[in-house]
Every structure is written in structure tokens, then in C-alpha cells.
GROMACS .gro file of C-alpha atoms in nm:
model
  502
    1UNK     CA    1 -10.197  14.020   0.674
    2UNK     CA    2 -10.169  14.355   0.919
    3UNK     CA    3 -10.380  14.669   0.774
    4UNK     CA    4 -10.191  15.009   0.737
    5UNK     CA    5 -10.341  15.275   0.829
    6UNK     CA    6 -10.295  15.597   0.665
    7UNK     CA    7 -10.401  15.960   0.757
    8UNK     CA    8 -10.313  16.285   0.742
    9UNK     CA    9 -10.337  16.323   1.092
   10UNK     CA   10 -10.171  16.092   1.270
   11UNK     CA   11 -10.338  15.969   1.508
   12UNK     CA   12 -10.261  15.684   1.809
   13UNK     CA   13 -10.564  15.559   2.000
   14UNK     CA   14 -10.333  15.512   2.348
   15UNK     CA   15 -10.474  15.198   2.506
   16UNK     CA   16 -10.224  15.327   2.794
   17UNK     CA   17 -10.058  15.568   2.862
   18UNK     CA   18  -9.797  15.627   3.113
   19UNK     CA   19  -9.832  16.037   3.061
   20UNK     CA   20 -10.234  15.973   3.220
   21UNK     CA   21 -10.114  15.895   3.601
   22UNK     CA   22 -10.243  16.011   3.949
   23UNK     CA   23  -9.847  16.159   3.990
   24UNK     CA   24  -9.929  16.418   3.653
   25UNK     CA   25 -10.359  16.534   3.770
   26UNK     CA   26 -10.152  16.592   4.125
   27UNK     CA   27  -9.914  16.846   3.934
   28UNK     CA   28 -10.129  16.954   3.682
   29UNK     CA   29 -10.426  17.052   3.891
   30UNK     CA   30 -10.156  17.160   4.240
   31UNK     CA   31 -10.061  17.570   4.340
   32UNK     CA   32  -9.771  17.738   4.404
   33UNK     CA   33  -9.755  18.013   4.621
   34UNK     CA   34  -9.887  18.298   4.353
   35UNK     CA   35  -9.997  18.661   4.284
   36UNK     CA   36  -9.873  18.980   4.418
   37UNK     CA   37  -9.561  19.043   4.563
   38UNK     CA   38  -9.772  19.200   4.912
   39UNK     CA   39  -9.932  18.857   4.909
   40UNK     CA   40  -9.677  18.627   4.916
   41UNK     CA   41  -9.484  18.857   5.128
   42UNK     CA   42  -9.730  18.731   5.385
   43UNK     CA   43  -9.717  18.412   5.256
   44UNK     CA   44 -10.056  18.430   5.121
   45UNK     CA   45 -10.256  18.509   5.470
   46UNK     CA   46 -10.516  18.726   5.335
   47UNK     CA   47 -10.834  18.535   5.382
   48UNK     CA   48 -10.974  18.819   5.595
   49UNK     CA   49 -10.790  19.077   5.490
   50UNK     CA   50 -10.875  19.182   5.103
   51UNK     CA   51 -10.707  19.466   4.925
   52UNK     CA   52 -10.503  19.284   4.734
   53UNK     CA   53 -10.566  19.151   4.411
   54UNK     CA   54 -10.432  18.809   4.437
   55UNK     CA   55 -10.636  18.809   4.752
   56UNK     CA   56 -10.904  18.774   4.542
   57UNK     CA   57 -10.805  18.516   4.415
   58UNK     CA   58 -10.813  18.273   4.747
   59UNK     CA   59 -11.167  18.437   4.912
   60UNK     CA   60 -11.365  18.621   4.646
   61UNK     CA   61 -11.499  18.921   4.884
   62UNK     CA   62 -11.116  19.030   4.899
   63UNK     CA   63 -11.238  19.351   4.611
   64UNK     CA   64 -11.446  19.524   4.795
   65UNK     CA   65 -11.201  19.544   5.023
   66UNK     CA   66 -11.019  19.786   4.837
   67UNK     CA   67 -11.083  20.167   4.898
   68UNK     CA   68 -11.012  20.275   4.578
   69UNK     CA   69 -10.962  20.152   4.205
   70UNK     CA   70 -10.697  19.985   4.160
   71UNK     CA   71 -10.482  19.836   3.899
   72UNK     CA   72 -10.148  19.602   3.932
   73UNK     CA   73  -9.908  19.406   3.757
   74UNK     CA   74  -9.626  19.140   3.929
   75UNK     CA   75  -9.322  19.057   3.784
   76UNK     CA   76  -9.149  18.745   3.937
   77UNK     CA   77  -8.782  18.590   3.909
   78UNK     CA   78  -8.828  18.195   3.991
   79UNK     CA   79  -8.535  17.989   4.060
   80UNK     CA   80  -8.590  17.579   4.108
   81UNK     CA   81  -8.341  17.384   4.242
   82UNK     CA   82  -8.319  16.994   4.304
   83UNK     CA   83  -8.088  16.732   4.477
   84UNK     CA   84  -8.176  16.409   4.305
   85UNK     CA   85  -8.060  16.061   4.480
   86UNK     CA   86  -8.045  15.768   4.297
   87UNK     CA   87  -7.872  15.409   4.432
   88UNK     CA   88  -7.698  15.601   4.661
   89UNK     CA   89  -7.573  15.891   4.373
   90UNK     CA   90  -7.701  16.267   4.423
   91UNK     CA   91  -7.742  16.505   4.076
   92UNK     CA   92  -7.754  16.905   4.227
   93UNK     CA   93  -8.008  17.076   3.880
   94UNK     CA   94  -8.103  17.422   3.893
   95UNK     CA   95  -8.282  17.606   3.689
   96UNK     CA   96  -8.392  18.002   3.630
   97UNK     CA   97  -8.630  18.209   3.537
   98UNK     CA   98  -8.857  18.528   3.497
   99UNK     CA   99  -9.206  18.551   3.457
  100UNK     CA  100  -9.526  18.780   3.448
  101UNK     CA  101  -9.643  18.693   3.771
  102UNK     CA  102  -9.983  18.858   3.802
  103UNK     CA  103 -10.180  19.156   3.653
  104UNK     CA  104 -10.521  19.275   3.711
  105UNK     CA  105 -10.727  19.544   3.795
  106UNK     CA  106 -11.044  19.618   4.035
  107UNK     CA  107 -11.341  19.871   4.026
  108UNK     CA  108 -11.442  20.022   4.364
  109UNK     CA  109 -11.853  20.134   4.379
  110UNK     CA  110 -11.924  20.316   4.638
  111UNK     CA  111 -12.346  20.351   4.753
  112UNK     CA  112 -12.540  20.627   4.828
  113UNK     CA  113 -12.608  20.686   5.267
  114UNK     CA  114 -12.825  20.468   5.369
  115UNK     CA  115 -12.839  20.216   5.191
  116UNK     CA  116 -12.784  19.822   5.252
  117UNK     CA  117 -12.545  19.745   5.045
  118UNK     CA  118 -12.272  19.994   5.130
  119UNK     CA  119 -12.022  19.930   4.846
  120UNK     CA  120 -11.964  19.692   4.587
  121UNK     CA  121 -11.630  19.572   4.317
  122UNK     CA  122 -11.594  19.403   3.996
  123UNK     CA  123 -11.297  19.306   3.910
  124UNK     CA  124 -11.075  19.070   3.632
  125UNK     CA  125 -10.692  18.938   3.738
  126UNK     CA  126 -10.457  18.669   3.637
  127UNK     CA  127 -10.248  18.438   3.855
  128UNK     CA  128 -10.034  18.238   3.725
  129UNK     CA  129 -10.098  17.943   3.961
  130UNK     CA  130  -9.745  17.723   3.862
  131UNK     CA  131  -9.516  17.753   3.667
  132UNK     CA  132  -9.329  17.424   3.490
  133UNK     CA  133  -8.992  17.543   3.380
  134UNK     CA  134  -8.751  17.242   3.624
  135UNK     CA  135  -8.521  16.941   3.542
  136UNK     CA  136  -8.464  16.644   3.754
  137UNK     CA  137  -8.187  16.469   3.733
  138UNK     CA  138  -8.081  16.106   3.849
  139UNK     CA  139  -7.769  15.946   3.771
  140UNK     CA  140  -7.668  15.543   3.951
  141UNK     CA  141  -7.532  15.216   3.925
  142UNK     CA  142  -7.862  15.002   3.936
  143UNK     CA  143  -7.999  14.634   3.898
  144UNK     CA  144  -8.256  14.646   3.660
  145UNK     CA  145  -8.247  14.744   3.305
  146UNK     CA  146  -8.447  15.007   3.155
  147UNK     CA  147  -8.466  14.722   2.923
  148UNK     CA  148  -8.739  14.535   3.127
  149UNK     CA  149  -8.991  14.832   3.065
  150UNK     CA  150  -9.020  14.742   2.721
  151UNK     CA  151  -9.018  14.363   2.814
  152UNK     CA  152  -9.298  14.403   3.013
  153UNK     CA  153  -9.518  14.580   2.746
  154UNK     CA  154  -9.337  14.289   2.444
  155UNK     CA  155  -9.504  14.035   2.563
  156UNK     CA  156  -9.827  13.910   2.497
  157UNK     CA  157  -9.779  14.042   2.181
  158UNK     CA  158  -9.766  13.815   1.882
  159UNK     CA  159  -9.447  13.857   1.745
  160UNK     CA  160  -9.624  13.925   1.426
  161UNK     CA  161  -9.688  14.199   1.514
  162UNK     CA  162  -9.346  14.413   1.564
  163UNK     CA  163  -9.250  14.289   1.228
  164UNK     CA  164  -9.236  14.531   0.973
  165UNK     CA  165  -9.339  14.341   0.589
  166UNK     CA  166  -9.170  14.468   0.272
  167UNK     CA  167  -9.426  14.736   0.188
  168UNK     CA  168  -9.523  14.930   0.483
  169UNK     CA  169  -9.246  15.138   0.714
  170UNK     CA  170  -9.174  15.171   1.053
  171UNK     CA  171  -9.331  15.493   1.149
  172UNK     CA  172  -9.657  15.300   0.917
  173UNK     CA  173  -9.593  15.010   1.209
  174UNK     CA  174  -9.551  15.253   1.488
  175UNK     CA  175  -9.888  15.414   1.392
  176UNK     CA  176 -10.037  15.070   1.358
  177UNK     CA  177  -9.984  14.943   1.687
  178UNK     CA  178 -10.099  15.224   1.873
  179UNK     CA  179 -10.378  15.280   1.688
  180UNK     CA  180 -10.419  14.879   1.700
  181UNK     CA  181 -10.304  14.796   2.051
  182UNK     CA  182 -10.257  15.040   2.255
  183UNK     CA  183  -9.953  15.248   2.363
  184UNK     CA  184  -9.788  14.911   2.522
  185UNK     CA  185  -9.779  14.794   2.200
  186UNK     CA  186  -9.609  15.063   2.041
  187UNK     CA  187  -9.365  15.027   2.316
  188UNK     CA  188  -9.283  14.638   2.297
  189UNK     CA  189  -9.206  14.751   1.942
  190UNK     CA  190  -8.917  15.019   2.006
  191UNK     CA  191  -8.795  14.745   2.178
  192UNK     CA  192  -8.807  14.452   1.979
  193UNK     CA  193  -8.715  14.672   1.640
  194UNK     CA  194  -8.444  14.847   1.820
  195UNK     CA  195  -8.292  14.494   1.921
  196UNK     CA  196  -8.303  14.577   2.255
  197UNK     CA  197  -8.540  14.259   2.284
  198UNK     CA  198  -8.564  13.898   2.143
  199UNK     CA  199  -8.836  13.665   2.100
  200UNK     CA  200  -8.813  13.354   2.241
  201UNK     CA  201  -8.908  13.195   1.936
  202UNK     CA  202  -8.766  13.356   1.573
  203UNK     CA  203  -8.982  13.067   1.353
  204UNK     CA  204  -9.234  13.146   1.552
  205UNK     CA  205  -9.489  13.403   1.391
  206UNK     CA  206  -9.785  13.349   1.678
  207UNK     CA  207  -9.486  13.352   1.983
  208UNK     CA  208  -9.609  13.627   2.230
  209UNK     CA  209  -9.251  13.521   2.492
  210UNK     CA  210  -8.977  13.836   2.456
  211UNK     CA  211  -8.581  13.851   2.605
  212UNK     CA  212  -8.371  14.103   2.698
  213UNK     CA  213  -8.065  14.152   2.530
  214UNK     CA  214  -7.926  14.390   2.752
  215UNK     CA  215  -7.793  14.081   2.962
  216UNK     CA  216  -7.770  14.020   3.408
  217UNK     CA  217  -7.528  14.257   3.635
  218UNK     CA  218  -7.553  14.621   3.638
  219UNK     CA  219  -7.619  14.921   3.466
  220UNK     CA  220  -7.525  15.233   3.511
  221UNK     CA  221  -7.821  15.507   3.460
  222UNK     CA  222  -7.925  15.875   3.358
  223UNK     CA  223  -8.218  15.945   3.383
  224UNK     CA  224  -8.322  16.360   3.295
  225UNK     CA  225  -8.628  16.522   3.289
  226UNK     CA  226  -8.709  16.862   3.150
  227UNK     CA  227  -9.042  17.047   3.232
  228UNK     CA  228  -9.193  17.412   3.118
  229UNK     CA  229  -9.468  17.571   3.036
  230UNK     CA  230  -9.754  17.689   3.306
  231UNK     CA  231 -10.066  17.706   3.487
  232UNK     CA  232 -10.259  18.031   3.518
  233UNK     CA  233 -10.626  18.135   3.639
  234UNK     CA  234 -10.798  18.452   3.542
  235UNK     CA  235 -11.071  18.564   3.746
  236UNK     CA  236 -11.368  18.752   3.655
  237UNK     CA  237 -11.524  18.859   4.022
  238UNK     CA  238 -11.799  19.053   4.166
  239UNK     CA  239 -11.835  19.102   4.522
  240UNK     CA  240 -12.020  19.382   4.783
  241UNK     CA  241 -12.016  19.444   5.118
  242UNK     CA  242 -12.333  19.536   5.323
  243UNK     CA  243 -12.382  19.705   5.626
  244UNK     CA  244 -11.990  19.804   5.588
  245UNK     CA  245 -11.966  19.552   5.754
  246UNK     CA  246 -12.031  19.237   5.551
  247UNK     CA  247 -11.867  19.139   5.249
  248UNK     CA  248 -11.986  18.906   4.953
  249UNK     CA  249 -11.798  18.807   4.652
  250UNK     CA  250 -11.821  18.521   4.335
  251UNK     CA  251 -11.543  18.460   4.188
  252UNK     CA  252 -11.565  18.290   3.875
  253UNK     CA  253 -11.256  18.100   3.686
  254UNK     CA  254 -11.104  18.000   3.325
  255UNK     CA  255 -10.782  17.768   3.401
  256UNK     CA  256 -10.574  17.716   3.098
  257UNK     CA  257 -10.223  17.443   3.123
  258UNK     CA  258  -9.974  17.446   2.887
  259UNK     CA  259  -9.675  17.246   2.917
  260UNK     CA  260  -9.390  17.034   2.779
  261UNK     CA  261  -9.158  16.727   2.979
  262UNK     CA  262  -8.891  16.573   2.794
  263UNK     CA  263  -8.762  16.270   2.924
  264UNK     CA  264  -8.455  16.076   2.837
  265UNK     CA  265  -8.252  15.811   3.000
  266UNK     CA  266  -7.893  15.717   2.897
  267UNK     CA  267  -7.827  15.332   3.016
  268UNK     CA  268  -7.517  15.106   2.924
  269UNK     CA  269  -7.406  14.801   3.105
  270UNK     CA  270  -7.003  14.544   3.063
  271UNK     CA  271  -7.262  14.268   3.112
  272UNK     CA  272  -7.028  13.943   3.026
  273UNK     CA  273  -7.397  13.809   2.872
  274UNK     CA  274  -7.499  14.094   2.746
  275UNK     CA  275  -7.580  14.270   2.339
  276UNK     CA  276  -7.637  14.551   2.360
  277UNK     CA  277  -7.473  14.760   2.568
  278UNK     CA  278  -7.569  15.118   2.562
  279UNK     CA  279  -7.961  15.261   2.539
  280UNK     CA  280  -8.070  15.596   2.501
  281UNK     CA  281  -8.454  15.674   2.511
  282UNK     CA  282  -8.669  15.976   2.493
  283UNK     CA  283  -9.008  16.084   2.518
  284UNK     CA  284  -9.183  16.455   2.438
  285UNK     CA  285  -9.518  16.471   2.573
  286UNK     CA  286  -9.705  16.761   2.552
  287UNK     CA  287 -10.015  16.922   2.713
  288UNK     CA  288 -10.305  17.085   2.692
  289UNK     CA  289 -10.592  17.211   2.949
  290UNK     CA  290 -10.884  17.431   2.982
  291UNK     CA  291 -11.063  17.454   3.311
  292UNK     CA  292 -11.354  17.601   3.474
  293UNK     CA  293 -11.421  17.638   3.863
  294UNK     CA  294 -11.678  17.891   4.105
  295UNK     CA  295 -11.487  17.996   4.432
  296UNK     CA  296 -11.800  18.160   4.743
  297UNK     CA  297 -11.671  18.403   4.977
  298UNK     CA  298 -11.736  18.630   5.281
  299UNK     CA  299 -11.531  18.874   5.496
  300UNK     CA  300 -11.690  19.059   5.873
  301UNK     CA  301 -11.612  19.252   6.069
  302UNK     CA  302 -11.656  19.152   6.409
  303UNK     CA  303 -11.484  19.464   6.603
  304UNK     CA  304 -11.274  19.739   6.431
  305UNK     CA  305 -10.965  19.507   6.451
  306UNK     CA  306 -11.118  19.173   6.407
  307UNK     CA  307 -11.147  19.045   6.096
  308UNK     CA  308 -11.290  18.680   6.010
  309UNK     CA  309 -11.306  18.519   5.681
  310UNK     CA  310 -11.464  18.235   5.479
  311UNK     CA  311 -11.438  18.129   5.104
  312UNK     CA  312 -11.536  17.776   4.880
  313UNK     CA  313 -11.358  17.708   4.657
  314UNK     CA  314 -11.516  17.438   4.371
  315UNK     CA  315 -11.351  17.138   4.161
  316UNK     CA  316 -11.210  17.222   3.857
  317UNK     CA  317 -11.295  17.101   3.576
  318UNK     CA  318 -11.057  16.994   3.295
  319UNK     CA  319 -11.087  16.917   2.970
  320UNK     CA  320 -10.707  16.771   2.873
  321UNK     CA  321 -10.569  16.722   2.553
  322UNK     CA  322 -10.159  16.517   2.523
  323UNK     CA  323 -10.000  16.446   2.267
  324UNK     CA  324  -9.626  16.217   2.293
  325UNK     CA  325  -9.370  16.185   1.991
  326UNK     CA  326  -9.094  15.884   2.092
  327UNK     CA  327  -8.736  15.728   1.988
  328UNK     CA  328  -8.516  15.466   2.103
  329UNK     CA  329  -8.072  15.429   2.014
  330UNK     CA  330  -7.908  15.168   2.073
  331UNK     CA  331  -7.571  14.976   2.028
  332UNK     CA  332  -7.470  14.602   2.025
  333UNK     CA  333  -7.118  14.535   2.181
  334UNK     CA  334  -6.980  14.417   1.815
  335UNK     CA  335  -6.989  14.761   1.679
  336UNK     CA  336  -7.353  14.781   1.518
  337UNK     CA  337  -7.632  15.062   1.591
  338UNK     CA  338  -7.927  15.086   1.613
  339UNK     CA  339  -8.181  15.424   1.555
  340UNK     CA  340  -8.605  15.362   1.578
  341UNK     CA  341  -8.765  15.697   1.504
  342UNK     CA  342  -9.140  15.682   1.408
  343UNK     CA  343  -9.208  16.072   1.402
  344UNK     CA  344  -9.541  15.972   1.465
  345UNK     CA  345  -9.684  16.216   1.660
  346UNK     CA  346  -9.922  15.961   1.922
  347UNK     CA  347 -10.257  16.214   1.964
  348UNK     CA  348 -10.396  16.065   2.289
  349UNK     CA  349 -10.777  16.066   2.360
  350UNK     CA  350 -10.851  16.413   2.573
  351UNK     CA  351 -11.007  16.362   2.887
  352UNK     CA  352 -11.118  16.500   3.187
  353UNK     CA  353 -10.963  16.551   3.494
  354UNK     CA  354 -11.128  16.712   3.829
  355UNK     CA  355 -10.895  16.803   4.088
  356UNK     CA  356 -11.023  16.920   4.481
  357UNK     CA  357 -11.276  17.171   4.561
  358UNK     CA  358 -11.113  17.347   4.865
  359UNK     CA  359 -11.267  17.503   5.208
  360UNK     CA  360 -11.044  17.810   5.384
  361UNK     CA  361 -11.115  17.991   5.751
  362UNK     CA  362 -10.907  18.293   5.785
  363UNK     CA  363 -10.870  18.525   6.081
  364UNK     CA  364 -10.669  18.870   6.085
  365UNK     CA  365 -10.624  19.186   6.366
  366UNK     CA  366 -10.565  19.450   6.186
  367UNK     CA  367 -10.327  19.649   6.428
  368UNK     CA  368 -10.510  20.051   6.376
  369UNK     CA  369 -10.218  20.212   6.106
  370UNK     CA  370  -9.903  20.009   6.247
  371UNK     CA  371  -9.963  19.663   6.117
  372UNK     CA  372 -10.161  19.321   6.169
  373UNK     CA  373 -10.155  18.940   6.172
  374UNK     CA  374 -10.344  18.699   6.000
  375UNK     CA  375 -10.400  18.309   5.974
  376UNK     CA  376 -10.527  18.116   5.705
  377UNK     CA  377 -10.641  17.700   5.700
  378UNK     CA  378 -10.757  17.505   5.409
  379UNK     CA  379 -10.876  17.210   5.365
  380UNK     CA  380 -10.867  16.958   5.024
  381UNK     CA  381 -10.965  16.624   4.994
  382UNK     CA  382 -10.722  16.515   4.752
  383UNK     CA  383 -10.868  16.181   4.747
  384UNK     CA  384 -11.147  16.288   4.501
  385UNK     CA  385 -10.923  16.412   4.219
  386UNK     CA  386 -11.111  16.212   3.952
  387UNK     CA  387 -11.043  16.080   3.620
  388UNK     CA  388 -11.361  16.087   3.339
  389UNK     CA  389 -11.421  15.854   3.172
  390UNK     CA  390 -11.452  15.632   3.354
  391UNK     CA  391 -11.530  15.334   3.124
  392UNK     CA  392 -11.071  15.338   3.081
  393UNK     CA  393 -10.990  15.073   3.294
  394UNK     CA  394 -10.694  15.351   3.304
  395UNK     CA  395 -10.892  15.572   3.429
  396UNK     CA  396 -11.047  15.296   3.715
  397UNK     CA  397 -10.752  15.203   3.811
  398UNK     CA  398 -10.606  15.615   3.866
  399UNK     CA  399 -10.918  15.673   4.053
  400UNK     CA  400 -10.933  15.409   4.287
  401UNK     CA  401 -10.574  15.476   4.294
  402UNK     CA  402 -10.630  15.817   4.427
  403UNK     CA  403 -10.909  15.694   4.716
  404UNK     CA  404 -10.671  15.484   4.867
  405UNK     CA  405 -10.368  15.649   4.836
  406UNK     CA  406 -10.423  15.987   4.874
  407UNK     CA  407 -10.570  16.204   5.185
  408UNK     CA  408 -10.722  16.560   5.273
  409UNK     CA  409 -10.434  16.780   5.384
  410UNK     CA  410 -10.458  17.043   5.574
  411UNK     CA  411 -10.239  17.418   5.493
  412UNK     CA  412 -10.152  17.670   5.716
  413UNK     CA  413 -10.030  18.063   5.600
  414UNK     CA  414  -9.954  18.308   5.859
  415UNK     CA  415  -9.829  18.640   5.770
  416UNK     CA  416  -9.721  18.936   5.915
  417UNK     CA  417  -9.720  19.327   5.808
  418UNK     CA  418  -9.533  19.658   6.043
  419UNK     CA  419  -9.608  19.960   5.870
  420UNK     CA  420  -9.322  20.296   5.913
  421UNK     CA  421  -9.456  20.629   5.757
  422UNK     CA  422  -9.472  20.563   5.382
  423UNK     CA  423  -9.246  20.202   5.428
  424UNK     CA  424  -9.427  19.859   5.583
  425UNK     CA  425  -9.217  19.564   5.673
  426UNK     CA  426  -9.350  19.180   5.582
  427UNK     CA  427  -9.297  18.833   5.665
  428UNK     CA  428  -9.509  18.503   5.649
  429UNK     CA  429  -9.436  18.124   5.670
  430UNK     CA  430  -9.712  17.828   5.518
  431UNK     CA  431  -9.725  17.506   5.551
  432UNK     CA  432  -9.865  17.230   5.378
  433UNK     CA  433  -9.965  16.859   5.390
  434UNK     CA  434  -9.855  16.572   5.110
  435UNK     CA  435 -10.156  16.492   4.929
  436UNK     CA  436 -10.040  16.110   5.012
  437UNK     CA  437 -10.084  15.883   5.344
  438UNK     CA  438  -9.761  15.732   5.248
  439UNK     CA  439  -9.516  16.091   5.255
  440UNK     CA  440  -9.191  15.865   5.092
  441UNK     CA  441  -9.395  15.915   4.750
  442UNK     CA  442  -9.369  16.279   4.875
  443UNK     CA  443  -9.416  16.516   5.205
  444UNK     CA  444  -9.526  16.829   5.402
  445UNK     CA  445  -9.422  17.150   5.157
  446UNK     CA  446  -9.281  17.399   5.414
  447UNK     CA  447  -9.204  17.773   5.307
  448UNK     CA  448  -9.126  18.128   5.483
  449UNK     CA  449  -9.143  18.503   5.298
  450UNK     CA  450  -9.034  18.817   5.347
  451UNK     CA  451  -9.174  19.146   5.187
  452UNK     CA  452  -9.105  19.510   5.165
  453UNK     CA  453  -9.311  19.832   5.061
  454UNK     CA  454  -9.338  20.165   4.956
  455UNK     CA  455  -9.617  20.371   4.836
  456UNK     CA  456  -9.554  20.750   4.723
  457UNK     CA  457  -9.834  20.970   4.598
  458UNK     CA  458 -10.101  20.725   4.430
  459UNK     CA  459  -9.811  20.469   4.349
  460UNK     CA  460  -9.665  20.103   4.559
  461UNK     CA  461  -9.408  19.886   4.474
  462UNK     CA  462  -9.407  19.595   4.671
  463UNK     CA  463  -9.120  19.368   4.711
  464UNK     CA  464  -9.074  19.024   4.834
  465UNK     CA  465  -8.905  18.692   4.888
  466UNK     CA  466  -8.985  18.321   4.948
  467UNK     CA  467  -8.844  18.013   4.983
  468UNK     CA  468  -9.024  17.671   5.024
  469UNK     CA  469  -8.882  17.318   5.012
  470UNK     CA  470  -9.082  16.975   4.986
  471UNK     CA  471  -8.879  16.608   4.912
  472UNK     CA  472  -9.031  16.403   4.697
  473UNK     CA  473  -8.997  16.048   4.498
  474UNK     CA  474  -8.952  16.080   4.105
  475UNK     CA  475  -9.065  15.717   3.898
  476UNK     CA  476  -8.867  15.613   3.669
  477UNK     CA  477  -9.142  15.419   3.458
  478UNK     CA  478  -9.440  15.287   3.521
  479UNK     CA  479  -9.357  14.928   3.447
  480UNK     CA  480  -9.047  14.731   3.479
  481UNK     CA  481  -8.780  15.029   3.542
  482UNK     CA  482  -8.975  15.119   3.815
  483UNK     CA  483  -8.775  15.257   4.058
  484UNK     CA  484  -8.790  15.603   4.248
  485UNK     CA  485  -8.500  15.899   4.291
  486UNK     CA  486  -8.529  16.102   4.597
  487UNK     CA  487  -8.584  16.432   4.514
  488UNK     CA  488  -8.504  16.768   4.769
  489UNK     CA  489  -8.647  17.054   4.566
  490UNK     CA  490  -8.672  17.473   4.684
  491UNK     CA  491  -8.815  17.685   4.501
  492UNK     CA  492  -8.691  18.034   4.542
  493UNK     CA  493  -8.926  18.390   4.438
  494UNK     CA  494  -8.846  18.702   4.426
  495UNK     CA  495  -9.131  18.969   4.378
  496UNK     CA  496  -9.189  19.284   4.246
  497UNK     CA  497  -9.494  19.454   4.199
  498UNK     CA  498  -9.623  19.809   4.085
  499UNK     CA  499  -9.922  19.883   4.207
  500UNK     CA  500 -10.134  20.252   4.065
  501UNK     CA  501 -10.436  20.381   4.354
  502UNK     CA  502 -10.659  20.550   4.014
   0.00000   0.00000   0.00000
């Protein structure tokens, strides 16, 4: 007899969860082009320049380049569009959003004449690292049913564990399976309880083999992924300038991730050997994380025109908490329906995630008061992505996959600025290599930017437009229906920054 655990807080200790994957680790720890309109107008090529609030997040020495106290905030209008190809059928989705993209300020302190430290600065800046608002829809006819996902999770688990006793509810059994056997057993139970699966021998409670009721043939599928939320960074910065030539800085960064992902698959078939002809399976995953990192930066004036920069960014150490709720509904060829809605929120064991650090080298040339050219080159070893604790078989597999399939990737950012009286024109280009050795999983990112700025008195208004494109593949499920859909993603951003020289 199974023991049903009744808790005031419904906790399921998952032994397996398709939420805690390498792909999600990259999603949580990645960064989009962020920051002020000036920073984005140059595609982020600011490592040797400084004098911009968002450049502080790229090179901590940037704050002391400011000539005076300064404060600013930025508003972004974001468009995210996906063309998803699934079995030769292409579906377009798009989503638009408006958010506070950046806010911060810097205090600059001049030293007395003939001091070794000619100037120092303190600053605080907020940047939205990544906006998770997105929608992907894959529609097509597949030779593999979603029932294979439930079948793979059910096989090997005794039928006795899937039978709801008269003294218990579906919710209690679902909860029990999560606590005693893990996430995979819950998936098998959902498949069995919704009649998507049958035991090969209903008379044997120890039987561990199951069959699908969706038959053989083709399956019309509509798979939807909708995400929302954000990843942000607050930088506490200090920097100093030595001999009016070398600037040194440090950032202590606080990171926050908050996101929700809703996935749904609708499947129907007309197979002659099927007893179930329609399935709808929904999942909602909630993720919250807090992290810490630090940065060290240097900017040097080799001549009045030539600048160099260097930045070390440490790994970011996150503590991640995830929860999930699920439901499934099926209809049979005889007209009956089944809905399984446990209404149990699975609270997965918190885990630690370490994103890889990076190093950046920068070079800039200043054309007096008329303009500038700048270039940044960064390198990040994604194979160092790590999940902990490593006594978990899932996390060991994740770490092994990262070591074997992720790579060191470079990014290049190039930007320029030209001034005409109170106006400034800007442009930039960037390229980021794929973190995957296999670019069929994710390709390189390319992007460009344009910008304009106007200064009157002590006030500055900057506007920028940037666009980026990247191809990647979206895997539907981690087992059974592990087909990948090809996605062509493009992002467009318009950013407005209002700045004040104080």
C-alpha cells in the first residue's frame, strides 16, 4: 500500500526535470545587447571609451571617464519575431514590449593638483540584461506522437504506482509519485490516467510495460512556447584615474532572473488503430534566481587619440528556484473525454548554476571633437557552464554535455560616432559566435545599429535602433517526441535615453 504524504506546502522532490537543462542554463545566463541608446547605437563597442552609464557594465573603468556627475534613464520598445519551420510548415509569431531598459548615475570627484590619483568615481547602474518576452509556435504533421514522451517515462514503473486507490485522489497520487519516484513518474502517471497509455497486462499490478493508444501513422501537432520575464543586473562601481592616463575600476554585480514559460502541445490524428485521437498537454514553469559576479577593468590613454581597454568578468554564481504545474486532456474515438489536472505545484530542489566568465580587449581612436571609432573583442568559454550539486545524475549529465558540446565563443563589436554641432550620428555592427559546436542547434548572431543624439544645455537625448538575427532549433521534449523545429529569430529595439549632466 502506497503511503500518501499530505503537506501544507505541496513539494515534489524531482529526480528528473526537463526544466533544468543546458539549453535553459544558456537562456538564463545569456545577455542581449543592453543599455543606453548611445551604448546600443555603437553596438556596445565601448570597452576603451567609457563615459556612458551602460559602458560601466562592460568595463568598470568607464565611470571615471565622465567629466562630471551624470544621471540617466532609458526606455526600450522591443519587437521579437520568429519564423518556425516544423516538417516543412512555417509559422510566424511576434511579440512587442515596452520596458525600463536602464537607469543609473555616477558621481565624479576631482583630486587636487599633482596627485597620483587625479580623479575617482562612484556609480550605481541598472541594466536589463535580457527580456524573456517571446513566443514560438511550431505546427506540422509528425510521424511521432507526443504519447511517446509519456510512454518513455512510464515504462519501467510498476502499474501499482499508477492506480488511484479509493481512499486517495489524483492530486495525492501525483504528489506521492513526485516525492518518491521523481518528475518522470509523474509524466508516466499523467499519460496513464488520461488513457493516453495502457498497461500491457492490466491484471498484473507489477507489470512495468505500457503501450500508446494514439496508434500508428501521422500526427497533426501544434506546439506553443510563450515566455515572459527578465534578467537584470545592478552594478555597484568604483573607479580611479592615475596620472590622467590610466583608469582602473571594479564592479560588484547583483543579478536577478524572474521568468515564466508556458508550453502547450495540441495533437490530433485519424489513425485507424487509435483509440485516442486528440491530446492537449500544458506546462507552466516558473523560475526565480539571484546571482553575484564581479568585474575588473582598465582603460589607458596611449596618446591623446588612441585608447585601449581590458576587462575581466568573473563567472556569475546563481541560486535557482523552479516550480511547475501541469495538466493534460484527451478525447477518444468513442466521444469520451478525460481531463487530468492535479493542481499540484512541483517545487523543485533549489540548485546552483555557474555561468562562464569572459575577457575583453578593446581599442578606440578619437578624432578630436568630431568623432571616434571603437572595437571590442570578447571571448567566453561556454563549456565551463556548470550545474550543482554534482551528486545529481541529471546535473552530472548536464555538465558532461556542456563540456563535450559547448565551446569557447568570440564576439566582435564595432562602433563609430560623428558629431555635427549639437548633433551626434552613430552606427555599429556586432557578431557573436554560437556557444554550441554544432551550429545546427544554434547559429551565430549578427546585428547592426544606428543612433542619433542631441545635446542642449546640460541635457542629452539619445535615440537608437538595433536589430539582431540568429537561427536556432527548438526541441519539443527531451525524450520520445524529441523532434527539433528550426527557428529564425529577429529582434528589433528602439531605445530612448534622457541624460543629465549635474
